[in-house]
mmCIF file with all atom_site columns, C-alpha atoms in Angstrom:
data_model
loop_
_atom_site.group_PDB
_atom_site.id
_atom_site.type_symbol
_atom_site.label_atom_id
_atom_site.label_alt_id
_atom_site.label_comp_id
_atom_site.label_asym_id
_atom_site.label_entity_id
_atom_site.label_seq_id
_atom_site.pdbx_PDB_ins_code
_atom_site.Cartn_x
_atom_site.Cartn_y
_atom_site.Cartn_z
_atom_site.occupancy
_atom_site.B_iso_or_equiv
_atom_site.pdbx_formal_charge
_atom_site.auth_seq_id
_atom_site.auth_comp_id
_atom_site.auth_asym_id
_atom_site.auth_atom_id
_atom_site.pdbx_PDB_model_num
ATOM 1   C CA . UNK A 1 1   ? 20.153  19.682 -8.069  1.00 42.00 ? 1   UNK A CA 1
ATOM 2   C CA . UNK A 1 2   ? 20.394  22.285 -10.812 1.00 44.00 ? 2   UNK A CA 1
ATOM 3   C CA . UNK A 1 3   ? 17.645  24.277 -9.126  1.00 41.00 ? 3   UNK A CA 1
ATOM 4   C CA . UNK A 1 4   ? 19.448  24.186 -5.767  1.00 42.00 ? 4   UNK A CA 1
ATOM 5   C CA . UNK A 1 5   ? 22.737  25.232 -7.358  1.00 45.00 ? 5   UNK A CA 1
ATOM 6   C CA . UNK A 1 6   ? 21.020  27.987 -9.344  1.00 40.00 ? 6   UNK A CA 1
ATOM 7   C CA . UNK A 1 7   ? 19.182  29.222 -6.253  1.00 45.00 ? 7   UNK A CA 1
ATOM 8   C CA . UNK A 1 8   ? 22.417  29.335 -4.271  1.00 41.00 ? 8   UNK A CA 1
ATOM 9   C CA . UNK A 1 9   ? 24.211  31.137 -7.065  1.00 43.00 ? 9   UNK A CA 1
ATOM 10  C CA . UNK A 1 10  ? 21.399  33.712 -7.271  1.00 42.00 ? 10  UNK A CA 1
ATOM 11  C CA . UNK A 1 11  ? 21.497  34.198 -3.518  1.00 42.00 ? 11  UNK A CA 1
ATOM 12  C CA . UNK A 1 12  ? 25.231  34.810 -3.656  1.00 40.00 ? 12  UNK A CA 1
ATOM 13  C CA . UNK A 1 13  ? 24.782  37.240 -6.555  1.00 43.00 ? 13  UNK A CA 1
ATOM 14  C CA . UNK A 1 14  ? 22.049  39.164 -4.740  1.00 39.00 ? 14  UNK A CA 1
ATOM 15  C CA . UNK A 1 15  ? 24.116  39.281 -1.556  1.00 44.00 ? 15  UNK A CA 1
ATOM 16  C CA . UNK A 1 16  ? 27.092  40.548 -3.521  1.00 43.00 ? 16  UNK A CA 1
ATOM 17  C CA . UNK A 1 17  ? 24.981  43.333 -5.051  1.00 43.00 ? 17  UNK A CA 1
ATOM 18  C CA . UNK A 1 18  ? 23.279  44.479 -1.847  1.00 41.00 ? 18  UNK A CA 1
ATOM 19  C CA . UNK A 1 19  ? 24.669  47.555 -0.279  1.00 42.00 ? 19  UNK A CA 1
ATOM 20  C CA . UNK A 1 20  ? 26.686  46.781 2.795   1.00 45.00 ? 20  UNK A CA 1
ATOM 21  C CA . UNK A 1 21  ? 29.507  48.265 4.693   1.00 43.00 ? 21  UNK A CA 1
ATOM 22  C CA . UNK A 1 22  ? 32.097  45.786 3.510   1.00 43.00 ? 22  UNK A CA 1
ATOM 23  C CA . UNK A 1 23  ? 32.895  45.660 -0.173  1.00 48.00 ? 23  UNK A CA 1
ATOM 24  C CA . UNK A 1 24  ? 33.213  42.200 -1.668  1.00 46.00 ? 24  UNK A CA 1
ATOM 25  C CA . UNK A 1 25  ? 35.318  41.308 -4.638  1.00 52.00 ? 25  UNK A CA 1
ATOM 26  C CA . UNK A 1 26  ? 34.530  38.815 -7.399  1.00 55.00 ? 26  UNK A CA 1
ATOM 27  C CA . UNK A 1 27  ? 36.953  36.342 -5.820  1.00 53.00 ? 27  UNK A CA 1
ATOM 28  C CA . UNK A 1 28  ? 35.163  36.736 -2.457  1.00 53.00 ? 28  UNK A CA 1
ATOM 29  C CA . UNK A 1 29  ? 31.832  36.006 -4.132  1.00 51.00 ? 29  UNK A CA 1
ATOM 30  C CA . UNK A 1 30  ? 33.278  32.978 -5.899  1.00 54.00 ? 30  UNK A CA 1
ATOM 31  C CA . UNK A 1 31  ? 34.607  31.627 -2.609  1.00 55.00 ? 31  UNK A CA 1
ATOM 32  C CA . UNK A 1 32  ? 31.248  32.179 -0.909  1.00 48.00 ? 32  UNK A CA 1
ATOM 33  C CA . UNK A 1 33  ? 29.470  30.459 -3.803  1.00 52.00 ? 33  UNK A CA 1
ATOM 34  C CA . UNK A 1 34  ? 31.889  27.527 -3.726  1.00 54.00 ? 34  UNK A CA 1
ATOM 35  C CA . UNK A 1 35  ? 31.463  27.187 0.041   1.00 45.00 ? 35  UNK A CA 1
ATOM 36  C CA . UNK A 1 36  ? 27.675  27.181 -0.363  1.00 47.00 ? 36  UNK A CA 1
ATOM 37  C CA . UNK A 1 37  ? 27.899  24.401 -2.934  1.00 51.00 ? 37  UNK A CA 1
ATOM 38  C CA . UNK A 1 38  ? 30.246  22.208 -0.885  1.00 53.00 ? 38  UNK A CA 1
ATOM 39  C CA . UNK A 1 39  ? 28.525  19.072 0.237   1.00 49.00 ? 39  UNK A CA 1
ATOM 40  C CA . UNK A 1 40  ? 26.204  19.086 -2.781  1.00 53.00 ? 40  UNK A CA 1
ATOM 41  C CA . UNK A 1 41  ? 27.302  16.220 -4.969  1.00 63.00 ? 41  UNK A CA 1
ATOM 42  C CA . UNK A 1 42  ? 26.512  16.101 -8.641  1.00 84.00 ? 42  UNK A CA 1
ATOM 43  C CA . UNK A 1 43  ? 24.367  13.179 -9.678  1.00 86.00 ? 43  UNK A CA 1
ATOM 44  C CA . UNK A 1 44  ? 26.596  10.637 -11.448 1.00 91.00 ? 44  UNK A CA 1
ATOM 45  C CA . UNK A 1 45  ? 25.886  10.424 -15.181 1.00 88.00 ? 45  UNK A CA 1
ATOM 46  C CA . UNK A 1 46  ? 25.392  6.650  -15.047 1.00 88.00 ? 46  UNK A CA 1
ATOM 47  C CA . UNK A 1 47  ? 22.825  6.721  -12.230 1.00 92.00 ? 47  UNK A CA 1
ATOM 48  C CA . UNK A 1 48  ? 19.090  6.307  -12.842 1.00 92.00 ? 48  UNK A CA 1
ATOM 49  C CA . UNK A 1 49  ? 18.579  9.571  -10.942 1.00 93.00 ? 49  UNK A CA 1
ATOM 50  C CA . UNK A 1 50  ? 20.541  11.392 -13.637 1.00 94.00 ? 50  UNK A CA 1
ATOM 51  C CA . UNK A 1 51  ? 17.968  10.354 -16.243 1.00 95.00 ? 51  UNK A CA 1
ATOM 52  C CA . UNK A 1 52  ? 15.090  11.537 -14.055 1.00 95.00 ? 52  UNK A CA 1
ATOM 53  C CA . UNK A 1 53  ? 16.680  14.820 -12.936 1.00 94.00 ? 53  UNK A CA 1
ATOM 54  C CA . UNK A 1 54  ? 18.533  15.945 -16.052 1.00 95.00 ? 54  UNK A CA 1
ATOM 55  C CA . UNK A 1 55  ? 16.778  14.363 -19.019 1.00 96.00 ? 55  UNK A CA 1
ATOM 56  C CA . UNK A 1 56  ? 13.262  13.584 -17.875 1.00 97.00 ? 56  UNK A CA 1
ATOM 57  C CA . UNK A 1 57  ? 11.668  10.201 -17.385 1.00 98.00 ? 57  UNK A CA 1
ATOM 58  C CA . UNK A 1 58  ? 8.271   10.945 -18.923 1.00 97.00 ? 58  UNK A CA 1
ATOM 59  C CA . UNK A 1 59  ? 6.614   12.119 -22.089 1.00 98.00 ? 59  UNK A CA 1
ATOM 60  C CA . UNK A 1 60  ? 3.050   13.363 -22.468 1.00 98.00 ? 60  UNK A CA 1
ATOM 61  C CA . UNK A 1 61  ? 0.414   12.517 -25.075 1.00 98.00 ? 61  UNK A CA 1
ATOM 62  C CA . UNK A 1 62  ? -2.597  14.224 -26.593 1.00 97.00 ? 62  UNK A CA 1
ATOM 63  C CA . UNK A 1 63  ? -6.115  12.989 -25.830 1.00 96.00 ? 63  UNK A CA 1
ATOM 64  C CA . UNK A 1 64  ? -6.827  9.489  -27.221 1.00 96.00 ? 64  UNK A CA 1
ATOM 65  C CA . UNK A 1 65  ? -3.429  9.389  -28.939 1.00 97.00 ? 65  UNK A CA 1
ATOM 66  C CA . UNK A 1 66  ? -0.290  7.320  -28.816 1.00 98.00 ? 66  UNK A CA 1
ATOM 67  C CA . UNK A 1 67  ? 1.517   9.516  -31.365 1.00 98.00 ? 67  UNK A CA 1
ATOM 68  C CA . UNK A 1 68  ? 4.681   11.169 -30.063 1.00 98.00 ? 68  UNK A CA 1
ATOM 69  C CA . UNK A 1 69  ? 4.737   14.956 -30.006 1.00 97.00 ? 69  UNK A CA 1
ATOM 70  C CA . UNK A 1 70  ? 7.815   16.928 -31.050 1.00 98.00 ? 70  UNK A CA 1
ATOM 71  C CA . UNK A 1 71  ? 8.566   17.669 -27.399 1.00 98.00 ? 71  UNK A CA 1
ATOM 72  C CA . UNK A 1 72  ? 8.260   13.972 -26.541 1.00 98.00 ? 72  UNK A CA 1
ATOM 73  C CA . UNK A 1 73  ? 10.655  13.041 -29.352 1.00 98.00 ? 73  UNK A CA 1
ATOM 74  C CA . UNK A 1 74  ? 13.241  15.536 -28.056 1.00 98.00 ? 74  UNK A CA 1
ATOM 75  C CA . UNK A 1 75  ? 13.074  13.994 -24.579 1.00 98.00 ? 75  UNK A CA 1
ATOM 76  C CA . UNK A 1 76  ? 13.254  10.476 -26.006 1.00 98.00 ? 76  UNK A CA 1
ATOM 77  C CA . UNK A 1 77  ? 16.283  11.333 -28.155 1.00 98.00 ? 77  UNK A CA 1
ATOM 78  C CA . UNK A 1 78  ? 18.066  12.391 -24.952 1.00 98.00 ? 78  UNK A CA 1
ATOM 79  C CA . UNK A 1 79  ? 16.878  9.231  -23.186 1.00 98.00 ? 79  UNK A CA 1
ATOM 80  C CA . UNK A 1 80  ? 18.145  7.103  -26.067 1.00 98.00 ? 80  UNK A CA 1
ATOM 81  C CA . UNK A 1 81  ? 21.570  8.779  -25.931 1.00 98.00 ? 81  UNK A CA 1
ATOM 82  C CA . UNK A 1 82  ? 21.754  8.198  -22.166 1.00 97.00 ? 82  UNK A CA 1
ATOM 83  C CA . UNK A 1 83  ? 20.704  4.565  -22.562 1.00 98.00 ? 83  UNK A CA 1
ATOM 84  C CA . UNK A 1 84  ? 23.289  3.979  -25.318 1.00 98.00 ? 84  UNK A CA 1
ATOM 85  C CA . UNK A 1 85  ? 25.951  5.464  -23.020 1.00 97.00 ? 85  UNK A CA 1
ATOM 86  C CA . UNK A 1 86  ? 24.769  3.314  -20.100 1.00 96.00 ? 86  UNK A CA 1
ATOM 87  C CA . UNK A 1 87  ? 24.249  -0.189 -21.537 1.00 96.00 ? 87  UNK A CA 1
ATOM 88  C CA . UNK A 1 88  ? 24.168  -1.745 -18.050 1.00 95.00 ? 88  UNK A CA 1
ATOM 89  C CA . UNK A 1 89  ? 20.650  -0.408 -17.472 1.00 96.00 ? 89  UNK A CA 1
ATOM 90  C CA . UNK A 1 90  ? 17.389  -2.156 -18.366 1.00 97.00 ? 90  UNK A CA 1
ATOM 91  C CA . UNK A 1 91  ? 14.179  -0.125 -18.512 1.00 98.00 ? 91  UNK A CA 1
ATOM 92  C CA . UNK A 1 92  ? 10.437  -0.570 -18.390 1.00 98.00 ? 92  UNK A CA 1
ATOM 93  C CA . UNK A 1 93  ? 8.248   1.929  -20.198 1.00 98.00 ? 93  UNK A CA 1
ATOM 94  C CA . UNK A 1 94  ? 4.979   2.434  -18.336 1.00 98.00 ? 94  UNK A CA 1
ATOM 95  C CA . UNK A 1 95  ? 1.966   3.533  -20.377 1.00 98.00 ? 95  UNK A CA 1
ATOM 96  C CA . UNK A 1 96  ? -0.730  5.601  -18.643 1.00 97.00 ? 96  UNK A CA 1
ATOM 97  C CA . UNK A 1 97  ? -4.055  7.209  -19.536 1.00 96.00 ? 97  UNK A CA 1
ATOM 98  C CA . UNK A 1 98  ? -6.401  9.711  -17.959 1.00 95.00 ? 98  UNK A CA 1
ATOM 99  C CA . UNK A 1 99  ? -9.548  8.619  -16.134 1.00 94.00 ? 99  UNK A CA 1
ATOM 100 C CA . UNK A 1 100 ? -11.934 9.046  -19.048 1.00 93.00 ? 100 UNK A CA 1
ATOM 101 C CA . UNK A 1 101 ? -12.997 5.933  -20.913 1.00 94.00 ? 101 UNK A CA 1
ATOM 102 C CA . UNK A 1 102 ? -13.359 2.330  -19.845 1.00 96.00 ? 102 UNK A CA 1
ATOM 103 C CA . UNK A 1 103 ? -10.711 0.371  -18.008 1.00 97.00 ? 103 UNK A CA 1
ATOM 104 C CA . UNK A 1 104 ? -10.173 -1.848 -21.053 1.00 98.00 ? 104 UNK A CA 1
ATOM 105 C CA . UNK A 1 105 ? -9.866  1.080  -23.452 1.00 98.00 ? 105 UNK A CA 1
ATOM 106 C CA . UNK A 1 106 ? -7.334  2.849  -21.224 1.00 97.00 ? 106 UNK A CA 1
ATOM 107 C CA . UNK A 1 107 ? -5.251  -0.298 -20.715 1.00 98.00 ? 107 UNK A CA 1
ATOM 108 C CA . UNK A 1 108 ? -5.049  -0.695 -24.506 1.00 98.00 ? 108 UNK A CA 1
ATOM 109 C CA . UNK A 1 109 ? -4.211  2.999  -24.949 1.00 98.00 ? 109 UNK A CA 1
ATOM 110 C CA . UNK A 1 110 ? -1.504  2.798  -22.274 1.00 98.00 ? 110 UNK A CA 1
ATOM 111 C CA . UNK A 1 111 ? -0.059  -0.236 -24.066 1.00 98.00 ? 111 UNK A CA 1
ATOM 112 C CA . UNK A 1 112 ? 0.039   1.655  -27.381 1.00 98.00 ? 112 UNK A CA 1
ATOM 113 C CA . UNK A 1 113 ? 1.759   4.590  -25.668 1.00 98.00 ? 113 UNK A CA 1
ATOM 114 C CA . UNK A 1 114 ? 4.434   2.449  -24.043 1.00 98.00 ? 114 UNK A CA 1
ATOM 115 C CA . UNK A 1 115 ? 4.999   0.615  -27.324 1.00 98.00 ? 115 UNK A CA 1
ATOM 116 C CA . UNK A 1 116 ? 5.291   3.920  -29.185 1.00 98.00 ? 116 UNK A CA 1
ATOM 117 C CA . UNK A 1 117 ? 8.074   5.004  -26.815 1.00 98.00 ? 117 UNK A CA 1
ATOM 118 C CA . UNK A 1 118 ? 9.754   1.587  -27.016 1.00 98.00 ? 118 UNK A CA 1
ATOM 119 C CA . UNK A 1 119 ? 9.751   1.674  -30.819 1.00 98.00 ? 119 UNK A CA 1
ATOM 120 C CA . UNK A 1 120 ? 11.212  5.187  -30.874 1.00 98.00 ? 120 UNK A CA 1
ATOM 121 C CA . UNK A 1 121 ? 14.016  4.211  -28.492 1.00 98.00 ? 121 UNK A CA 1
ATOM 122 C CA . UNK A 1 122 ? 14.829  1.121  -30.578 1.00 98.00 ? 122 UNK A CA 1
ATOM 123 C CA . UNK A 1 123 ? 14.879  3.214  -33.771 1.00 98.00 ? 123 UNK A CA 1
ATOM 124 C CA . UNK A 1 124 ? 17.393  5.448  -32.008 1.00 98.00 ? 124 UNK A CA 1
ATOM 125 C CA . UNK A 1 125 ? 19.881  2.766  -31.088 1.00 98.00 ? 125 UNK A CA 1
ATOM 126 C CA . UNK A 1 126 ? 18.657  1.194  -27.847 1.00 98.00 ? 126 UNK A CA 1
ATOM 127 C CA . UNK A 1 127 ? 18.645  -2.621 -27.891 1.00 98.00 ? 127 UNK A CA 1
ATOM 128 C CA . UNK A 1 128 ? 15.109  -4.022 -27.884 1.00 98.00 ? 128 UNK A CA 1
ATOM 129 C CA . UNK A 1 129 ? 16.097  -6.653 -25.298 1.00 97.00 ? 129 UNK A CA 1
ATOM 130 C CA . UNK A 1 130 ? 16.735  -3.874 -22.751 1.00 97.00 ? 130 UNK A CA 1
ATOM 131 C CA . UNK A 1 131 ? 13.216  -2.411 -22.951 1.00 98.00 ? 131 UNK A CA 1
ATOM 132 C CA . UNK A 1 132 ? 10.104  -3.858 -21.365 1.00 98.00 ? 132 UNK A CA 1
ATOM 133 C CA . UNK A 1 133 ? 6.651   -2.318 -21.458 1.00 98.00 ? 133 UNK A CA 1
ATOM 134 C CA . UNK A 1 134 ? 3.627   -2.315 -19.170 1.00 98.00 ? 134 UNK A CA 1
ATOM 135 C CA . UNK A 1 135 ? 0.282   -0.534 -19.267 1.00 98.00 ? 135 UNK A CA 1
ATOM 136 C CA . UNK A 1 136 ? -1.440  0.799  -16.180 1.00 98.00 ? 136 UNK A CA 1
ATOM 137 C CA . UNK A 1 137 ? -4.240  2.487  -18.095 1.00 95.00 ? 137 UNK A CA 1
ATOM 138 C CA . UNK A 1 138 ? -6.017  4.871  -15.752 1.00 95.00 ? 138 UNK A CA 1
ATOM 139 C CA . UNK A 1 139 ? -5.088  2.952  -12.591 1.00 96.00 ? 139 UNK A CA 1
ATOM 140 C CA . UNK A 1 140 ? -2.084  5.073  -11.532 1.00 95.00 ? 140 UNK A CA 1
ATOM 141 C CA . UNK A 1 141 ? -2.837  8.748  -12.130 1.00 93.00 ? 141 UNK A CA 1
ATOM 142 C CA . UNK A 1 142 ? -0.047  11.252 -11.637 1.00 93.00 ? 142 UNK A CA 1
ATOM 143 C CA . UNK A 1 143 ? -2.627  13.808 -10.493 1.00 89.00 ? 143 UNK A CA 1
ATOM 144 C CA . UNK A 1 144 ? -5.940  12.438 -9.174  1.00 88.00 ? 144 UNK A CA 1
ATOM 145 C CA . UNK A 1 145 ? -8.455  15.113 -10.185 1.00 88.00 ? 145 UNK A CA 1
ATOM 146 C CA . UNK A 1 146 ? -11.063 15.509 -12.888 1.00 89.00 ? 146 UNK A CA 1
ATOM 147 C CA . UNK A 1 147 ? -9.794  18.579 -14.761 1.00 87.00 ? 147 UNK A CA 1
ATOM 148 C CA . UNK A 1 148 ? -7.842  18.976 -17.994 1.00 90.00 ? 148 UNK A CA 1
ATOM 149 C CA . UNK A 1 149 ? -4.750  20.147 -16.074 1.00 86.00 ? 149 UNK A CA 1
ATOM 150 C CA . UNK A 1 150 ? -4.655  16.750 -14.353 1.00 90.00 ? 150 UNK A CA 1
ATOM 151 C CA . UNK A 1 151 ? -5.740  14.682 -17.327 1.00 92.00 ? 151 UNK A CA 1
ATOM 152 C CA . UNK A 1 152 ? -2.960  16.153 -19.472 1.00 93.00 ? 152 UNK A CA 1
ATOM 153 C CA . UNK A 1 153 ? -0.350  14.997 -16.903 1.00 94.00 ? 153 UNK A CA 1
ATOM 154 C CA . UNK A 1 154 ? -1.936  11.557 -16.628 1.00 95.00 ? 154 UNK A CA 1
ATOM 155 C CA . UNK A 1 155 ? -1.672  10.899 -20.405 1.00 97.00 ? 155 UNK A CA 1
ATOM 156 C CA . UNK A 1 156 ? 1.957   9.811  -20.253 1.00 98.00 ? 156 UNK A CA 1
ATOM 157 C CA . UNK A 1 157 ? 4.644   7.202  -20.672 1.00 98.00 ? 157 UNK A CA 1
ATOM 158 C CA . UNK A 1 158 ? 7.291   6.906  -17.959 1.00 98.00 ? 158 UNK A CA 1
ATOM 159 C CA . UNK A 1 159 ? 10.723  5.361  -18.450 1.00 98.00 ? 159 UNK A CA 1
ATOM 160 C CA . UNK A 1 160 ? 11.693  3.460  -15.298 1.00 98.00 ? 160 UNK A CA 1
ATOM 161 C CA . UNK A 1 161 ? 15.282  2.270  -14.923 1.00 96.00 ? 161 UNK A CA 1
ATOM 162 C CA . UNK A 1 162 ? 15.064  -1.285 -13.583 1.00 87.00 ? 162 UNK A CA 1
ATOM 163 C CA . UNK A 1 163 ? 18.649  -2.372 -13.068 1.00 66.00 ? 163 UNK A CA 1
ATOM 164 C CA . UNK A 1 164 ? 22.266  -1.605 -13.691 1.00 59.00 ? 164 UNK A CA 1
ATOM 165 C CA . UNK A 1 165 ? 25.381  -0.519 -11.929 1.00 52.00 ? 165 UNK A CA 1
#
């Protein structure tokens, strides 16, 4: 949604700056921008889509690691704040791995990753009873290819909102 709104705002700004025969004022541009945005509803703060679109539902891990990176911790701090503000939601943290290694190894690694996220969220005020975990190991790749660009996206934990109003 932010991208759509930003794109529309840029379009309006470019149109306002292009030479044309009719001069537009700032108020004209604002009206055009407002008209372009009509019909686009903001995602409600308490909806699961808000978490996905505005905070991020996944964190990435280094190779063979379940340790949280600084970037992952920043995302999880925002997730924890959203979850504290929306106590009606239950979540499942899915742990994933890239395709390298055995099925058993990757299932265990995915479990450690999901537990690492769960522990961080609990330490930051989310009730443990609201968080489930599951490991998919290498069975559900985000990007199914055998290159580092794909593997790095497949080494992840995803927060899935399960229920709530």
